[in-house]
């Protein structure tokens, strides 16, 4: 198939309430590399097997949650096409100039029916430490921590799931790969722009713009076991696993980073103690 | 990305000189399932994780080799588009009516510059034993033997590699993902129609229409090790591995099925003993 | 170290209430091989990587549970020494003549303070299908099902844990490798006659002679995952896992075979539904 | 079995010609931890899963090779017994006082028929970072590099293999687990003091006191693959693998550390270039 349209998840900007705690978790435990800290305080991270300059952006804030998630499209022309199609669909498109994030080109930013800010971009600087394509070594820098390979997807909670599915499938050309349907419409939608099981998931919830988890890819069930060892060793709260999903057969374990141990109402959907203060991180094969 | 154009490898018809020996190998060792034996003697096989009715077709013949390999396209309309583009490129297209293989729709058949017969199709009956999409079990029938999950790609040898690359990239919209270049042009071309490292490979060789190997996917390095155990246990000639490819980082082991122990000139390119009599089978993660 | 005294677990005789259901589970799912069915109805099984003729003996009975577990000692002379020591400790020893089980030599049989019948033997016929020691193949018969390699240990529940620990350590020369201690004495004792984490475990419980589980060895965490797939696929009740034990670091998953779906009071200690009707089977690396 | 006599390999002192290069290899690549550097220049290392203070001792020297290998016995009384038995066998025993190596008790030192210095000890200080036995974490310090768990065995080359086998089996109570026999006697002997496939190996060679490799344990085939990735990534010369041994079924890969890139005649037996300058390191499951 020709590589056109939306290709894959590119970046996600996450609010954390304690940047040092979060970096300890994302860098030392999850195994991301710190790319840069910019003057505005944002920290840019990438997984060892990603081509792009960065994928995860952490921003210190009062309230945890997701600022936005960006998807890469194949070309600047595709960007123009999507800008037109999104507006035709009736959603306002904000265009953000290149450079608002280091290395990132111009992007489209818009709010989907669940209340989440989604972005599209086509240009991102390549990392100097990414996969090699000429006389390649297996990696440049030895993987560490949970050895996650890539930012895989995010799981978002909010209202209007039927509408968000319509938007992603009709306007952004995603496929609805899995769904939990109820008499009231779709309760859970798993949407893919590739041949992955999903590139983004939406779960029904009354409050808009809630962030459930960011997921990273791992290489094998063995790595899931090693990640679980790290979760146990450092007393990282465990949400689930190691197990295999019934749907998608993905082998996984999910941990919870407490990014705001003492905060009040927070960004996490589905928090079990009424005071969501953490962002679960899913690891999967 | 919208799923359009050529999607993936679909089937391959392989000539074997002893069908019983070949079936022992493909079914008991490789772990394929026998789908049907038809009146014309052809035997249809599939791997446990494939949706389609079959992927591997074995045909008893004097001389081992590949009859043809077929790629699935997204729609009948795509088939028409490709028919026109292939003819415009100057290659003759034969249209084969639905049903020449059980379950397979109409297909385009044509000879590419290396001398190999390549086909396109858009309709194939689904297997009754394929992956489940509603309340899915992990598998319907327990994997056995080397537990290969899917037909992954084929590796073909012949002349005119530059031309075959031009054809696959310009007419069929493949990407050239890897290449070994020489002053005389491309010596080895790895072409992808997806986000896999390659969906077909061509290696330069004077003789046209030579077949080097068919490759199957495995789930993990652990499975590669178990496949190597089976190769060792049953004295299946070993070509390479277990190892990891420098390019693509694919973890692999390659065996050799002696489909024609006593035959003379044969279908295998690169046979080390001057009398190629076997089809290597590559297993990879 | 010189191999003297008690070497390892050898066999276990288990009562099942439906032999056909049990065989389906032990042979098709767990992956044991059926060695023989004898005139008295007992069925003898072995795991693929065991030297001995058999390790698991199933006996149809009204009530599930364990008849006895036998440990191999290094020599007939050791058997005589242990006979004397056990009697000196004050426990009666019954000597069972060779041949009561096919291939098994004479054995000592005695009841330990928890009420369980334990046996010692030094001679067992070797399997014709066991590991090879001359020009060895990796296995003779391809592993199937959960691919368990060996009978590892049994977990037994009953009273008088302190006394059973004294007996195993002072008389049989086992080591107490782990223990859960309470003001009332030892609540859980893990005893080893080798360099394994444990070769038998005793857990405190008022009723004597209760059988909690038989455990089998697996080769790796990958195999634990595949066993869990089989547990899920065939709806085998799951007790725990996949996980890693905090103590011993053993990677494991535990299933439950319902050997007596309709029975009343049964052999399983710790059944969650008040009507223990099943024997959990632990799989571990 | 009661734990008596020789229990397991304990330490090995290795001569290296460039200590900095060797430490880079043993610590950063193999994954050992540096325990101490002493005034006499020796560096003490241990693997993350070992109880003892250290297992590998590196000593800078003109010529690479092994100074000695020490085996742990169960008690001081056993040490006395072995001292007597070794002398009765006709081999001189040197007694080295406690403290010659930090943390190590008194030891017996003697030269076996192949010309190698072998030692026995019963007391070694425990590491503060070893496996935990009370409320244990899986590890104290996260494994790194090749994540080797333990010093497993050494492989030594020299003459008089029949005599060394006689000595190890009759005097030290080892078992001969594997042997390659020739009309001239045993060419390769694999000897075990435990239930491992071997705790030391001797291979016939005219020159006495040659050192072939030190081997470390890994947890799984997956770890063998990751070790091979590290070997490839850092251009560590590869001797063999990843593969599985025909004998013992051990899954392994073997690398070569060039400890003396420019040296002349060296300590390695079997060097392929006539100028052995490196110590192969075997990794195995």
CSV table of N, CA and C in Angstrom, one decimal, chain C residues 88-133:
chain,number,residue,atom,x,y,z
C,88,UNK,N,13.8,-45.1,64.3
C,88,UNK,CA,14.4,-44.6,65.5
C,88,UNK,C,13.7,-43.3,65.9
C,89,UNK,N,13.2,-42.5,64.9
C,89,UNK,CA,12.5,-41.3,65.1
C,89,UNK,C,11.1,-41.6,65.7
C,90,UNK,N,10.7,-42.8,65.5
C,90,UNK,CA,9.4,-43.2,66.1
C,90,UNK,C,8.3,-43.3,65.1
C,91,UNK,N,8.6,-43.3,63.9
C,91,UNK,CA,7.6,-43.5,62.8
C,91,UNK,C,7.7,-44.9,62.2
C,92,UNK,N,6.5,-45.5,62.1
C,92,UNK,CA,6.4,-46.8,61.6
C,92,UNK,C,6.8,-46.8,60.1
C,93,UNK,N,7.5,-47.8,59.7
C,93,UNK,CA,7.9,-47.9,58.3
C,93,UNK,C,7.3,-49.2,57.7
C,94,UNK,N,6.5,-49.0,56.6
C,94,UNK,CA,6.0,-50.2,55.9
C,94,UNK,C,7.0,-50.4,54.7
C,95,UNK,N,7.4,-51.6,54.4
C,95,UNK,CA,8.2,-51.9,53.3
C,95,UNK,C,7.3,-52.5,52.2
C,96,UNK,N,7.3,-51.9,51.0
C,96,UNK,CA,6.5,-52.4,49.9
C,96,UNK,C,7.5,-53.0,48.9
C,97,UNK,N,7.1,-54.3,48.5
C,97,UNK,CA,8.0,-55.0,47.7
C,97,UNK,C,8.1,-54.4,46.3
C,98,UNK,N,9.1,-54.7,45.6
C,98,UNK,CA,9.3,-54.2,44.2
C,98,UNK,C,8.1,-54.7,43.4
C,99,UNK,N,7.7,-53.9,42.4
C,99,UNK,CA,6.7,-54.3,41.4
C,99,UNK,C,5.3,-53.9,41.8
C,100,UNK,N,5.1,-53.3,42.9
C,100,UNK,CA,3.7,-52.9,43.2
C,100,UNK,C,3.3,-51.8,42.1
C,101,UNK,N,4.2,-51.0,41.8
C,101,UNK,CA,4.1,-50.2,40.6
C,101,UNK,C,5.0,-50.7,39.5
C,102,UNK,N,4.6,-50.8,38.3
C,102,UNK,CA,5.5,-51.4,37.3
C,102,UNK,C,6.8,-50.6,37.2
C,103,UNK,N,7.9,-51.3,37.2
C,103,UNK,CA,9.2,-50.7,37.1
C,103,UNK,C,9.8,-50.1,38.3
C,104,UNK,N,9.1,-50.1,39.4
C,104,UNK,CA,9.5,-49.5,40.7
C,104,UNK,C,10.0,-50.6,41.6
C,105,UNK,N,11.2,-50.3,42.2
C,105,UNK,CA,11.8,-51.3,43.2
C,105,UNK,C,11.1,-51.2,44.5
C,106,UNK,N,11.7,-51.9,45.5
C,106,UNK,CA,11.1,-51.9,46.8
C,106,UNK,C,11.1,-50.5,47.4
C,107,UNK,N,10.2,-50.2,48.3
C,107,UNK,CA,10.1,-48.8,48.8
C,107,UNK,C,9.7,-48.8,50.3
C,108,UNK,N,10.1,-47.8,50.9
C,108,UNK,CA,9.7,-47.5,52.3
C,108,UNK,C,8.5,-46.6,52.2
C,109,UNK,N,7.5,-46.9,53.1
C,109,UNK,CA,6.3,-46.1,53.1
C,109,UNK,C,5.9,-45.7,54.5
C,110,UNK,N,5.6,-44.5,54.8
C,110,UNK,CA,5.4,-44.1,56.2
C,110,UNK,C,4.6,-42.8,56.2
C,111,UNK,N,4.0,-42.5,57.3
C,111,UNK,CA,3.1,-41.4,57.4
C,111,UNK,C,3.8,-40.3,58.2
C,112,UNK,N,3.9,-39.1,57.6
C,112,UNK,CA,4.6,-38.0,58.3
C,112,UNK,C,3.6,-37.3,59.2
C,113,UNK,N,4.0,-36.4,60.1
C,113,UNK,CA,3.1,-35.8,61.1
C,113,UNK,C,1.9,-35.0,60.5
C,114,UNK,N,2.0,-34.6,59.2
C,114,UNK,CA,0.8,-33.9,58.6
C,114,UNK,C,-0.2,-34.9,58.2
C,115,UNK,N,0.1,-36.2,58.3
C,115,UNK,CA,-0.9,-37.2,57.9
C,115,UNK,C,-0.7,-37.7,56.4
C,116,UNK,N,0.3,-37.2,55.7
C,116,UNK,CA,0.5,-37.6,54.4
C,116,UNK,C,1.4,-38.8,54.3
C,117,UNK,N,1.2,-39.7,53.4
C,117,UNK,CA,2.0,-40.8,53.1
C,117,UNK,C,3.2,-40.5,52.2
C,118,UNK,N,4.4,-40.6,52.7
C,118,UNK,CA,5.6,-40.3,52.0
C,118,UNK,C,6.3,-41.6,51.7
C,119,UNK,N,7.0,-41.7,50.6
C,119,UNK,CA,7.8,-43.0,50.3
C,119,UNK,C,9.2,-42.6,49.9
C,120,UNK,N,10.0,-43.6,50.0
C,120,UNK,CA,11.4,-43.5,49.5
C,120,UNK,C,11.7,-44.8,48.7
C,121,UNK,N,12.4,-44.6,47.6
C,121,UNK,CA,12.8,-45.7,46.7
C,121,UNK,C,14.2,-45.4,46.2
C,122,UNK,N,14.8,-46.5,45.7
C,122,UNK,CA,16.1,-46.2,45.0
C,122,UNK,C,16.2,-46.7,43.6
C,123,UNK,N,15.3,-47.6,43.3
C,123,UNK,CA,15.3,-48.2,41.9
C,123,UNK,C,14.0,-48.0,41.1
C,124,UNK,N,14.2,-47.4,40.0
C,124,UNK,CA,13.0,-47.2,39.1
C,124,UNK,C,13.5,-47.5,37.7
C,125,UNK,N,12.8,-48.3,36.9
C,125,UNK,CA,13.2,-48.5,35.5
C,125,UNK,C,13.3,-47.2,34.7
C,126,UNK,N,14.3,-47.2,33.8
C,126,UNK,CA,14.4,-46.0,33.0
C,126,UNK,C,13.4,-46.0,31.8
C,127,UNK,N,12.9,-44.9,31.4
C,127,UNK,CA,12.1,-44.8,30.3
C,127,UNK,C,12.9,-45.0,29.0
C,128,UNK,N,12.2,-45.7,28.0
C,128,UNK,CA,12.8,-45.8,26.7
C,128,UNK,C,12.8,-44.5,26.0
C,129,UNK,N,12.0,-43.5,26.5
C,129,UNK,CA,11.9,-42.3,25.8
C,129,UNK,C,12.5,-41.1,26.5
C,130,UNK,N,13.3,-41.4,27.5
C,130,UNK,CA,13.9,-40.3,28.3
C,130,UNK,C,15.0,-39.6,27.6
C,131,UNK,N,15.6,-38.7,28.3
C,131,UNK,CA,16.8,-38.0,27.7
C,131,UNK,C,17.9,-38.9,27.3
C,132,UNK,N,18.5,-38.6,26.2
C,132,UNK,CA,19.6,-39.5,25.7
C,132,UNK,C,20.9,-39.0,26.2
C,133,UNK,N,21.8,-40.0,26.4
C,133,UNK,CA,23.1,-39.6,26.9
C,133,UNK,C,24.2,-40.0,26.0
